[in-house]
JSON list of C-alpha atoms in Angstrom, two decimals:
[
{"chain": "A", "resi": 36, "resn": "MET", "atom": "CA", "xyz": [120.92, 86.89, 78.22]},
{"chain": "A", "resi": 37, "resn": "ASN", "atom": "CA", "xyz": [119.67, 90.24, 79.53]},
{"chain": "A", "resi": 38, "resn": "ILE", "atom": "CA", "xyz": [116.51, 89.44, 81.55]},
{"chain": "A", "resi": 39, "resn": "ALA", "atom": "CA", "xyz": [113.68, 91.22, 83.37]},
{"chain": "A", "resi": 40, "resn": "MET", "atom": "CA", "xyz": [112.52, 89.36, 86.15]},
{"chain": "A", "resi": 41, "resn": "SER", "atom": "CA", "xyz": [108.64, 89.26, 87.38]},
{"chain": "A", "resi": 42, "resn": "TRP", "atom": "CA", "xyz": [108.66, 90.01, 90.78]},
{"chain": "A", "resi": 43, "resn": "SER", "atom": "CA", "xyz": [105.91, 90.04, 93.44]},
{"chain": "A", "resi": 44, "resn": "GLY", "atom": "CA", "xyz": [108.39, 89.93, 96.51]},
{"chain": "A", "resi": 45, "resn": "GLY", "atom": "CA", "xyz": [108.03, 86.33, 97.43]},
{"chain": "A", "resi": 46, "resn": "LYS", "atom": "CA", "xyz": [109.83, 83.05, 97.48]},
{"chain": "A", "resi": 47, "resn": "ASP", "atom": "CA", "xyz": [109.14, 81.77, 93.91]},
{"chain": "A", "resi": 48, "resn": "GLY", "atom": "CA", "xyz": [110.53, 84.93, 92.21]},
{"chain": "A", "resi": 49, "resn": "CYS", "atom": "CA", "xyz": [113.29, 84.93, 94.74]},
{"chain": "A", "resi": 50, "resn": "MET", "atom": "CA", "xyz": [114.08, 81.25, 93.68]},
{"chain": "A", "resi": 51, "resn": "ALA", "atom": "CA", "xyz": [113.91, 81.98, 89.91]},
{"chain": "A", "resi": 52, "resn": "LEU", "atom": "CA", "xyz": [116.09, 85.16, 90.39]},
{"chain": "A", "resi": 53, "resn": "HIS", "atom": "CA", "xyz": [118.69, 83.15, 92.25]},
{"chain": "A", "resi": 54, "resn": "LYS", "atom": "CA", "xyz": [118.65, 80.41, 89.66]},
{"chain": "A", "resi": 55, "resn": "LEU", "atom": "CA", "xyz": [119.01, 82.68, 86.55]},
{"chain": "A", "resi": 56, "resn": "ILE", "atom": "CA", "xyz": [122.10, 84.46, 88.22]},
{"chain": "A", "resi": 57, "resn": "GLU", "atom": "CA", "xyz": [123.70, 81.23, 89.06]},
{"chain": "A", "resi": 58, "resn": "GLN", "atom": "CA", "xyz": [123.35, 80.20, 85.47]},
{"chain": "A", "resi": 59, "resn": "GLY", "atom": "CA", "xyz": [125.06, 83.26, 84.51]},
{"chain": "A", "resi": 60, "resn": "HIS", "atom": "CA", "xyz": [122.49, 85.57, 83.07]},
{"chain": "A", "resi": 61, "resn": "SER", "atom": "CA", "xyz": [122.39, 89.42, 83.76]},
{"chain": "A", "resi": 62, "resn": "VAL", "atom": "CA", "xyz": [119.04, 90.28, 85.55]},
{"chain": "A", "resi": 63, "resn": "LYS", "atom": "CA", "xyz": [118.65, 94.01, 84.56]},
{"chain": "A", "resi": 64, "resn": "CYS", "atom": "CA", "xyz": [115.49, 94.74, 86.36]},
{"chain": "A", "resi": 65, "resn": "LEU", "atom": "CA", "xyz": [112.77, 93.52, 88.45]},
{"chain": "A", "resi": 66, "resn": "PHE", "atom": "CA", "xyz": [109.17, 94.43, 87.29]},
{"chain": "A", "resi": 67, "resn": "THR", "atom": "CA", "xyz": [105.92, 94.26, 89.08]},
{"chain": "A", "resi": 68, "resn": "THR", "atom": "CA", "xyz": [102.50, 95.61, 88.08]},
{"chain": "A", "resi": 69, "resn": "LEU", "atom": "CA", "xyz": [100.46, 97.99, 89.94]},
{"chain": "A", "resi": 70, "resn": "PRO", "atom": "CA", "xyz": [96.61, 97.92, 88.90]},
{"chain": "A", "resi": 71, "resn": "GLU", "atom": "CA", "xyz": [94.96, 101.27, 89.79]},
{"chain": "A", "resi": 72, "resn": "GLU", "atom": "CA", "xyz": [91.93, 99.54, 91.10]},
{"chain": "A", "resi": 73, "resn": "ILE", "atom": "CA", "xyz": [94.01, 98.42, 94.31]},
{"chain": "A", "resi": 74, "resn": "GLY", "atom": "CA", "xyz": [95.64, 101.75, 95.14]},
{"chain": "A", "resi": 75, "resn": "GLY", "atom": "CA", "xyz": [99.33, 101.28, 94.44]},
{"chain": "A", "resi": 76, "resn": "ARG", "atom": "CA", "xyz": [99.81, 97.77, 95.62]},
{"chain": "A", "resi": 77, "resn": "THR", "atom": "CA", "xyz": [101.03, 94.76, 93.53]},
{"chain": "A", "resi": 78, "resn": "PHE", "atom": "CA", "xyz": [98.71, 92.66, 91.56]},
{"chain": "A", "resi": 79, "resn": "GLY", "atom": "CA", "xyz": [100.30, 89.23, 92.80]},
{"chain": "A", "resi": 80, "resn": "HIS", "atom": "CA", "xyz": [100.44, 89.80, 96.58]},
{"chain": "A", "resi": 81, "resn": "GLY", "atom": "CA", "xyz": [98.87, 93.05, 97.25]},
{"chain": "A", "resi": 82, "resn": "GLU", "atom": "CA", "xyz": [102.01, 94.38, 98.58]},
{"chain": "A", "resi": 83, "resn": "ARG", "atom": "CA", "xyz": [102.77, 98.12, 98.78]},
{"chain": "A", "resi": 84, "resn": "ALA", "atom": "CA", "xyz": [105.08, 99.33, 96.25]},
{"chain": "A", "resi": 85, "resn": "ASP", "atom": "CA", "xyz": [107.51, 100.80, 98.99]},
{"chain": "A", "resi": 86, "resn": "SER", "atom": "CA", "xyz": [108.00, 97.05, 100.17]},
{"chain": "A", "resi": 87, "resn": "ILE", "atom": "CA", "xyz": [109.00, 96.12, 96.74]},
{"chain": "A", "resi": 88, "resn": "LYS", "atom": "CA", "xyz": [111.28, 99.10, 96.39]},
{"chain": "A", "resi": 89, "resn": "ILE", "atom": "CA", "xyz": [113.10, 98.37, 99.64]},
{"chain": "A", "resi": 90, "resn": "GLN", "atom": "CA", "xyz": [113.61, 94.71, 98.31]},
{"chain": "A", "resi": 91, "resn": "SER", "atom": "CA", "xyz": [115.04, 96.03, 95.05]},
{"chain": "A", "resi": 92, "resn": "GLU", "atom": "CA", "xyz": [117.52, 98.21, 96.97]},
{"chain": "A", "resi": 93, "resn": "ALA", "atom": "CA", "xyz": [118.60, 95.47, 99.43]},
{"chain": "A", "resi": 94, "resn": "LEU", "atom": "CA", "xyz": [119.27, 93.21, 96.15]},
{"chain": "A", "resi": 95, "resn": "GLY", "atom": "CA", "xyz": [120.82, 95.91, 94.31]},
{"chain": "A", "resi": 96, "resn": "ILE", "atom": "CA", "xyz": [118.70, 95.33, 91.15]},
{"chain": "A", "resi": 97, "resn": "PRO", "atom": "CA", "xyz": [116.40, 98.18, 89.87]},
{"chain": "A", "resi": 98, "resn": "VAL", "atom": "CA", "xyz": [112.58, 97.58, 89.99]},
{"chain": "A", "resi": 99, "resn": "GLU", "atom": "CA", "xyz": [110.21, 98.88, 87.25]},
{"chain": "A", "resi": 100, "resn": "PHE", "atom": "CA", "xyz": [106.76, 99.43, 88.30]},
{"chain": "A", "resi": 101, "resn": "LEU", "atom": "CA", "xyz": [103.91, 98.68, 85.50]},
{"chain": "A", "resi": 102, "resn": "PRO", "atom": "CA", "xyz": [100.92, 101.00, 85.97]},
{"chain": "A", "resi": 103, "resn": "CYS", "atom": "CA", "xyz": [97.70, 99.26, 84.44]},
{"chain": "A", "resi": 104, "resn": "SER", "atom": "CA", "xyz": [94.07, 98.37, 85.15]},
{"chain": "A", "resi": 105, "resn": "PHE", "atom": "CA", "xyz": [92.29, 95.12, 85.39]},
{"chain": "A", "resi": 106, "resn": "HIS", "atom": "CA", "xyz": [90.41, 96.02, 82.30]},
{"chain": "A", "resi": 107, "resn": "THR", "atom": "CA", "xyz": [93.78, 96.73, 80.19]},
{"chain": "A", "resi": 108, "resn": "TYR", "atom": "CA", "xyz": [96.03, 94.36, 82.29]},
{"chain": "A", "resi": 109, "resn": "THR", "atom": "CA", "xyz": [97.65, 92.55, 79.24]},
{"chain": "A", "resi": 110, "resn": "GLU", "atom": "CA", "xyz": [97.63, 95.50, 76.93]},
{"chain": "A", "resi": 111, "resn": "LYS", "atom": "CA", "xyz": [99.57, 97.52, 79.52]},
{"chain": "A", "resi": 112, "resn": "VAL", "atom": "CA", "xyz": [102.02, 94.98, 80.35]},
{"chain": "A", "resi": 113, "resn": "VAL", "atom": "CA", "xyz": [102.85, 94.56, 76.61]},
{"chain": "A", "resi": 114, "resn": "ASP", "atom": "CA", "xyz": [103.28, 98.42, 76.32]},
{"chain": "A", "resi": 115, "resn": "SER", "atom": "CA", "xyz": [105.57, 98.58, 79.33]},
{"chain": "A", "resi": 116, "resn": "LEU", "atom": "CA", "xyz": [107.62, 95.48, 78.47]},
{"chain": "A", "resi": 117, "resn": "THR", "atom": "CA", "xyz": [108.37, 96.90, 75.04]},
{"chain": "A", "resi": 118, "resn": "ARG", "atom": "CA", "xyz": [109.51, 100.22, 76.81]},
{"chain": "A", "resi": 119, "resn": "LEU", "atom": "CA", "xyz": [111.83, 97.91, 79.09]},
{"chain": "A", "resi": 120, "resn": "LYS", "atom": "CA", "xyz": [113.02, 95.94, 76.31]},
{"chain": "A", "resi": 121, "resn": "ALA", "atom": "CA", "xyz": [114.70, 99.09, 74.63]},
{"chain": "A", "resi": 122, "resn": "LYS", "atom": "CA", "xyz": [115.74, 100.58, 77.88]},
{"chain": "A", "resi": 123, "resn": "TYR", "atom": "CA", "xyz": [117.80, 97.47, 79.09]},
{"chain": "A", "resi": 124, "resn": "GLN", "atom": "CA", "xyz": [118.23, 95.79, 75.76]},
{"chain": "A", "resi": 125, "resn": "LEU", "atom": "CA", "xyz": [116.39, 92.77, 77.16]},
{"chain": "A", "resi": 126, "resn": "ASP", "atom": "CA", "xyz": [116.42, 89.43, 75.50]},
{"chain": "A", "resi": 127, "resn": "ALA", "atom": "CA", "xyz": [113.79, 87.88, 77.77]},
{"chain": "A", "resi": 128, "resn": "ALA", "atom": "CA", "xyz": [111.52, 88.04, 80.47]},
{"chain": "A", "resi": 129, "resn": "ALA", "atom": "CA", "xyz": [111.43, 85.54, 83.55]},
{"chain": "A", "resi": 130, "resn": "PHE", "atom": "CA", "xyz": [108.58, 84.40, 85.63]},
{"chain": "A", "resi": 131, "resn": "GLY", "atom": "CA", "xyz": [108.52, 82.34, 88.96]},
{"chain": "A", "resi": 132, "resn": "ASP", "atom": "CA", "xyz": [105.51, 80.12, 88.00]},
{"chain": "A", "resi": 133, "resn": "LEU", "atom": "CA", "xyz": [105.89, 76.47, 88.93]},
{"chain": "A", "resi": 134, "resn": "TYR", "atom": "CA", "xyz": [103.25, 74.36, 86.91]},
{"chain": "A", "resi": 135, "resn": "LEU", "atom": "CA", "xyz": [100.07, 76.27, 86.60]},
{"chain": "A", "resi": 136, "resn": "GLN", "atom": "CA", "xyz": [99.70, 75.98, 82.53]},
{"chain": "A", "resi": 137, "resn": "GLU", "atom": "CA", "xyz": [97.38, 78.95, 82.21]},
{"chain": "A", "resi": 138, "resn": "HIS", "atom": "CA", "xyz": [99.87, 81.33, 83.79]},
{"chain": "A", "resi": 139, "resn": "ARG", "atom": "CA", "xyz": [102.87, 80.06, 81.57]},
{"chain": "A", "resi": 140, "resn": "ASP", "atom": "CA", "xyz": [100.41, 80.56, 78.42]},
{"chain": "A", "resi": 141, "resn": "TRP", "atom": "CA", "xyz": [99.69, 84.15, 79.38]},
{"chain": "A", "resi": 142, "resn": "GLY", "atom": "CA", "xyz": [103.40, 84.98, 80.08]},
{"chain": "A", "resi": 143, "resn": "GLU", "atom": "CA", "xyz": [104.55, 83.22, 76.54]},
{"chain": "A", "resi": 144, "resn": "LYS", "atom": "CA", "xyz": [101.73, 85.12, 74.68]},
{"chain": "A", "resi": 145, "resn": "VAL", "atom": "CA", "xyz": [102.86, 88.64, 76.23]},
{"chain": "A", "resi": 146, "resn": "CYS", "atom": "CA", "xyz": [106.51, 87.91, 75.65]},
{"chain": "A", "resi": 147, "resn": "GLY", "atom": "CA", "xyz": [105.80, 86.81, 72.13]},
{"chain": "A", "resi": 148, "resn": "GLU", "atom": "CA", "xyz": [104.12, 90.16, 71.24]},
{"chain": "A", "resi": 149, "resn": "VAL", "atom": "CA", "xyz": [107.18, 92.13, 72.74]},
{"chain": "A", "resi": 150, "resn": "GLY", "atom": "CA", "xyz": [109.65, 89.97, 71.07]},
{"chain": "A", "resi": 151, "resn": "LEU", "atom": "CA", "xyz": [111.39, 88.54, 74.21]},
{"chain": "A", "resi": 152, "resn": "HIS", "atom": "CA", "xyz": [111.91, 84.82, 75.29]},
{"chain": "A", "resi": 153, "resn": "ALA", "atom": "CA", "xyz": [109.80, 83.87, 78.16]},
{"chain": "A", "resi": 154, "resn": "LEU", "atom": "CA", "xyz": [111.70, 81.86, 80.72]},
{"chain": "A", "resi": 155, "resn": "TYR", "atom": "CA", "xyz": [110.28, 79.79, 83.76]},
{"chain": "A", "resi": 156, "resn": "PRO", "atom": "CA", "xyz": [113.41, 78.56, 85.41]},
{"chain": "A", "resi": 157, "resn": "LEU", "atom": "CA", "xyz": [111.47, 76.76, 88.02]},
{"chain": "A", "resi": 158, "resn": "TRP", "atom": "CA", "xyz": [109.01, 74.95, 85.89]},
{"chain": "A", "resi": 159, "resn": "MET", "atom": "CA", "xyz": [108.33, 71.39, 87.31]},
{"chain": "A", "resi": 160, "resn": "ASN", "atom": "CA", "xyz": [105.74, 68.77, 87.78]},
{"chain": "A", "resi": 161, "resn": "GLU", "atom": "CA", "xyz": [103.00, 69.62, 90.32]},
{"chain": "A", "resi": 162, "resn": "ALA", "atom": "CA", "xyz": [104.44, 66.41, 92.28]},
{"chain": "A", "resi": 163, "resn": "LYS", "atom": "CA", "xyz": [107.73, 68.23, 92.92]},
{"chain": "A", "resi": 164, "resn": "ALA", "atom": "CA", "xyz": [106.39, 71.20, 94.79]},
{"chain": "A", "resi": 165, "resn": "LEU", "atom": "CA", "xyz": [107.26, 69.61, 98.21]},
{"chain": "A", "resi": 166, "resn": "GLN", "atom": "CA", "xyz": [110.70, 69.23, 97.00]},
{"chain": "A", "resi": 167, "resn": "ALA", "atom": "CA", "xyz": [110.68, 72.68, 95.83]},
{"chain": "A", "resi": 168, "resn": "LEU", "atom": "CA", "xyz": [109.82, 73.96, 99.29]},
{"chain": "A", "resi": 169, "resn": "HIS", "atom": "CA", "xyz": [112.42, 72.12, 100.89]},
{"chain": "A", "resi": 170, "resn": "SER", "atom": "CA", "xyz": [114.91, 73.55, 98.69]},
{"chain": "A", "resi": 171, "resn": "PHE", "atom": "CA", "xyz": [113.81, 76.93, 99.53]},
{"chain": "A", "resi": 172, "resn": "LYS", "atom": "CA", "xyz": [113.82, 76.27, 103.28]},
{"chain": "A", "resi": 173, "resn": "GLU", "atom": "CA", "xyz": [117.56, 75.09, 102.75]},
{"chain": "A", "resi": 174, "resn": "SER", "atom": "CA", "xyz": [118.67, 77.98, 100.51]},
{"chain": "A", "resi": 175, "resn": "GLY", "atom": "CA", "xyz": [119.49, 80.51, 103.17]},
{"chain": "A", "resi": 176, "resn": "TYR", "atom": "CA", "xyz": [116.60, 82.84, 102.07]},
{"chain": "A", "resi": 177, "resn": "LYS", "atom": "CA", "xyz": [114.33, 84.22, 104.76]},
{"chain": "A", "resi": 178, "resn": "ALA", "atom": "CA", "xyz": [110.57, 84.60, 104.06]},
{"chain": "A", "resi": 179, "resn": "THR", "atom": "CA", "xyz": [107.34, 85.22, 106.04]},
{"chain": "A", "resi": 180, "resn": "VAL", "atom": "CA", "xyz": [103.88, 84.54, 105.14]},
{"chain": "A", "resi": 181, "resn": "ILE", "atom": "CA", "xyz": [101.89, 87.70, 104.34]},
{"chain": "A", "resi": 182, "resn": "ARG", "atom": "CA", "xyz": [98.63, 86.52, 103.01]},
{"chain": "A", "resi": 183, "resn": "VAL", "atom": "CA", "xyz": [96.46, 83.38, 103.00]},
{"chain": "A", "resi": 184, "resn": "ARG", "atom": "CA", "xyz": [93.24, 82.19, 101.37]},
{"chain": "A", "resi": 185, "resn": "ASP", "atom": "CA", "xyz": [90.41, 81.94, 103.63]},
{"chain": "A", "resi": 186, "resn": "ASP", "atom": "CA", "xyz": [89.15, 78.58, 102.19]},
{"chain": "A", "resi": 187, "resn": "VAL", "atom": "CA", "xyz": [92.34, 76.92, 102.75]},
{"chain": "A", "resi": 188, "resn": "LEU", "atom": "CA", "xyz": [94.55, 78.41, 105.62]},
{"chain": "A", "resi": 189, "resn": "SER", "atom": "CA", "xyz": [93.66, 80.08, 108.66]},
{"chain": "A", "resi": 190, "resn": "SER", "atom": "CA", "xyz": [95.01, 83.54, 109.93]},
{"chain": "A", "resi": 191, "resn": "SER", "atom": "CA", "xyz": [97.20, 81.57, 112.24]},
{"chain": "A", "resi": 192, "resn": "TRP", "atom": "CA", "xyz": [99.62, 80.98, 109.30]},
{"chain": "A", "resi": 193, "resn": "LEU", "atom": "CA", "xyz": [100.12, 84.76, 108.82]},
{"chain": "A", "resi": 194, "resn": "GLY", "atom": "CA", "xyz": [103.50, 85.85, 109.96]},
{"chain": "A", "resi": 195, "resn": "ARG", "atom": "CA", "xyz": [104.96, 82.26, 109.88]},
{"chain": "A", "resi": 196, "resn": "GLU", "atom": "CA", "xyz": [108.63, 81.68, 108.81]},
{"chain": "A", "resi": 197, "resn": "LEU", "atom": "CA", "xyz": [109.19, 79.21, 106.01]},
{"chain": "A", "resi": 198, "resn": "ASN", "atom": "CA", "xyz": [111.15, 76.95, 108.21]},
{"chain": "A", "resi": 199, "resn": "ASP", "atom": "CA", "xyz": [111.20, 73.35, 109.24]},
{"chain": "A", "resi": 200, "resn": "GLN", "atom": "CA", "xyz": [108.15, 73.58, 111.19]},
{"chain": "A", "resi": 201, "resn": "PHE", "atom": "CA", "xyz": [106.40, 75.17, 108.44]},
{"chain": "A", "resi": 202, "resn": "TYR", "atom": "CA", "xyz": [107.54, 72.52, 105.99]},
{"chain": "A", "resi": 203, "resn": "SER", "atom": "CA", "xyz": [106.11, 69.74, 108.34]},
{"chain": "A", "resi": 204, "resn": "ASP", "atom": "CA", "xyz": [102.82, 71.64, 109.11]},
{"chain": "A", "resi": 205, "resn": "ILE", "atom": "CA", "xyz": [101.86, 72.67, 105.54]},
{"chain": "A", "resi": 206, "resn": "GLN", "atom": "CA", "xyz": [101.97, 68.92, 104.49]},
{"chain": "A", "resi": 207, "resn": "GLU", "atom": "CA", "xyz": [98.90, 68.56, 106.83]},
{"chain": "A", "resi": 208, "resn": "GLU", "atom": "CA", "xyz": [96.76, 71.20, 105.18]},
{"chain": "A", "resi": 209, "resn": "LYS", "atom": "CA", "xyz": [94.78, 70.87, 101.80]},
{"chain": "A", "resi": 210, "resn": "SER", "atom": "CA", "xyz": [97.28, 73.36, 100.04]},
{"chain": "A", "resi": 211, "resn": "CYS", "atom": "CA", "xyz": [99.93, 72.90, 97.45]},
{"chain": "A", "resi": 212, "resn": "PRO", "atom": "CA", "xyz": [103.18, 73.01, 99.72]},
{"chain": "A", "resi": 213, "resn": "MET", "atom": "CA", "xyz": [104.41, 75.80, 97.69]},
{"chain": "A", "resi": 214, "resn": "GLY", "atom": "CA", "xyz": [100.95, 77.69, 97.56]},
{"chain": "A", "resi": 215, "resn": "GLU", "atom": "CA", "xyz": [100.93, 77.73, 93.82]},
{"chain": "A", "resi": 216, "resn": "ALA", "atom": "CA", "xyz": [97.13, 78.48, 93.58]},
{"chain": "A", "resi": 217, "resn": "GLY", "atom": "CA", "xyz": [97.53, 81.31, 96.01]},
{"chain": "A", "resi": 218, "resn": "GLU", "atom": "CA", "xyz": [96.91, 79.55, 99.13]},
{"chain": "A", "resi": 219, "resn": "TYR", "atom": "CA", "xyz": [99.60, 81.59, 100.88]},
{"chain": "A", "resi": 220, "resn": "HIS", "atom": "CA", "xyz": [102.00, 84.39, 99.93]},
{"chain": "A", "resi": 221, "resn": "THR", "atom": "CA", "xyz": [105.43, 85.45, 101.23]},
{"chain": "A", "resi": 222, "resn": "PHE", "atom": "CA", "xyz": [107.65, 88.37, 101.73]},
{"chain": "A", "resi": 223, "resn": "VAL", "atom": "CA", "xyz": [111.39, 87.52, 101.26]},
{"chain": "A", "resi": 224, "resn": "TYR", "atom": "CA", "xyz": [113.61, 89.68, 103.40]},
{"chain": "A", "resi": 225, "resn": "ASP", "atom": "CA", "xyz": [116.97, 88.22, 103.43]},
{"chain": "A", "resi": 226, "resn": "GLY", "atom": "CA", "xyz": [119.27, 85.72, 101.68]},
{"chain": "A", "resi": 227, "resn": "PRO", "atom": "CA", "xyz": [122.50, 85.09, 99.65]},
{"chain": "A", "resi": 228, "resn": "LEU", "atom": "CA", "xyz": [121.59, 87.68, 97.10]},
{"chain": "A", "resi": 229, "resn": "PHE", "atom": "CA", "xyz": [120.59, 90.30, 99.47]},
{"chain": "A", "resi": 230, "resn": "LYS", "atom": "CA", "xyz": [123.41, 93.01, 99.98]},
{"chain": "A", "resi": 231, "resn": "LYS", "atom": "CA", "xyz": [121.47, 94.20, 102.92]},
{"chain": "A", "resi": 232, "resn": "LYS", "atom": "CA", "xyz": [118.72, 92.59, 105.19]},
{"chain": "A", "resi": 233, "resn": "ILE", "atom": "CA", "xyz": [115.34, 93.98, 105.62]},
{"chain": "A", "resi": 234, "resn": "GLU", "atom": "CA", "xyz": [114.11, 94.57, 108.98]},
{"chain": "A", "resi": 235, "resn": "PHE", "atom": "CA", "xyz": [110.23, 95.31, 109.56]},
{"chain": "A", "resi": 236, "resn": "GLU", "atom": "CA", "xyz": [107.38, 95.01, 112.15]},
{"chain": "A", "resi": 237, "resn": "TYR", "atom": "CA", "xyz": [104.05, 93.23, 111.52]},
{"chain": "A", "resi": 238, "resn": "GLY", "atom": "CA", "xyz": [101.03, 95.35, 111.50]},
{"chain": "A", "resi": 239, "resn": "ASP", "atom": "CA", "xyz": [97.49, 94.99, 111.19]},
{"chain": "A", "resi": 240, "resn": "ILE", "atom": "CA", "xyz": [95.42, 91.82, 109.65]},
{"chain": "A", "resi": 241, "resn": "ILE", "atom": "CA", "xyz": [93.24, 92.86, 106.87]},
{"chain": "A", "resi": 242, "resn": "GLN", "atom": "CA", "xyz": [90.27, 90.95, 105.78]},
{"chain": "A", "resi": 243, "resn": "LEU", "atom": "CA", "xyz": [89.82, 91.17, 101.97]},
{"chain": "A", "resi": 244, "resn": "GLU", "atom": "CA", "xyz": [87.11, 89.41, 99.73]},
{"chain": "A", "resi": 245, "resn": "THR", "atom": "CA", "xyz": [88.60, 85.85, 100.05]},
{"chain": "A", "resi": 246, "resn": "THR", "atom": "CA", "xyz": [92.00, 86.37, 101.86]},
{"chain": "A", "resi": 247, "resn": "LYS", "atom": "CA", "xyz": [93.59, 87.88, 104.82]},
{"chain": "A", "resi": 248, "resn": "ARG", "atom": "CA", "xyz": [96.63, 89.86, 104.49]},
{"chain": "A", "resi": 249, "resn": "LEU", "atom": "CA", "xyz": [99.17, 90.63, 107.08]},
{"chain": "A", "resi": 250, "resn": "GLU", "atom": "CA", "xyz": [100.64, 94.20, 106.63]},
{"chain": "A", "resi": 251, "resn": "ILE", "atom": "CA", "xyz": [104.44, 94.70, 107.14]},
{"chain": "A", "resi": 252, "resn": "GLU", "atom": "CA", "xyz": [105.52, 98.13, 108.17]},
{"chain": "A", "resi": 253, "resn": "GLN", "atom": "CA", "xyz": [108.44, 100.47, 109.16]},
{"chain": "A", "resi": 254, "resn": "LEU", "atom": "CA", "xyz": [110.72, 98.41, 106.68]},
{"chain": "A", "resi": 255, "resn": "ASN", "atom": "CA", "xyz": [114.41, 99.47, 106.68]},
{"chain": "A", "resi": 256, "resn": "LEU", "atom": "CA", "xyz": [117.74, 98.13, 105.33]},
{"chain": "A", "resi": 257, "resn": "THR", "atom": "CA", "xyz": [120.52, 96.93, 107.78]},
{"chain": "A", "resi": 258, "resn": "ASP", "atom": "CA", "xyz": [123.82, 95.78, 107.14]},
{"chain": "A", "resi": 259, "resn": "LYS", "atom": "CA", "xyz": [124.60, 92.01, 107.42]}
]
């Protein structure tokens, strides 16, 4: 299958991408939405478009940015995916959602309108989330926490690596281990599919309405 992968820069999309390629599919592009209301940042994680672009370069997979607005979000995504379907001869769009049914319902509705299959390669029972986090930390991919929900996790979680200590500590919090409800978001910067490693520095912590975001800056690619 020729597939477009929904991409926010974090671990879930990365795991889904890995699984699709492992299964022999051809991932033609990544895609992410950029609502005009948040100034050129991604809808999913609030990440800068430049950060997503450098991930695309590190992976060697083109990224397509989908301009939209909150008021016309679904309509614009349908229009953009219709264009991408023709450009890349797509059969499907894939998403990294784990178990939130309303997210899957939306993706299937959008793909149905475009004439694409909607793929959810990580789909699981909620009880399997801890197992999924274990799989990620053992996968060889490297990710850091860039955003946390104020009502769930403190700012001390920002900048943490998804390693053994993270795996242990997150089980003590009132959070899905995988952060499926937005408890935390991550940025992946290295791993098996990465042709180059992304180096970066941490910037300021920004207080948003209900979350805190750790900026990542001075990103560049290095040989592995």
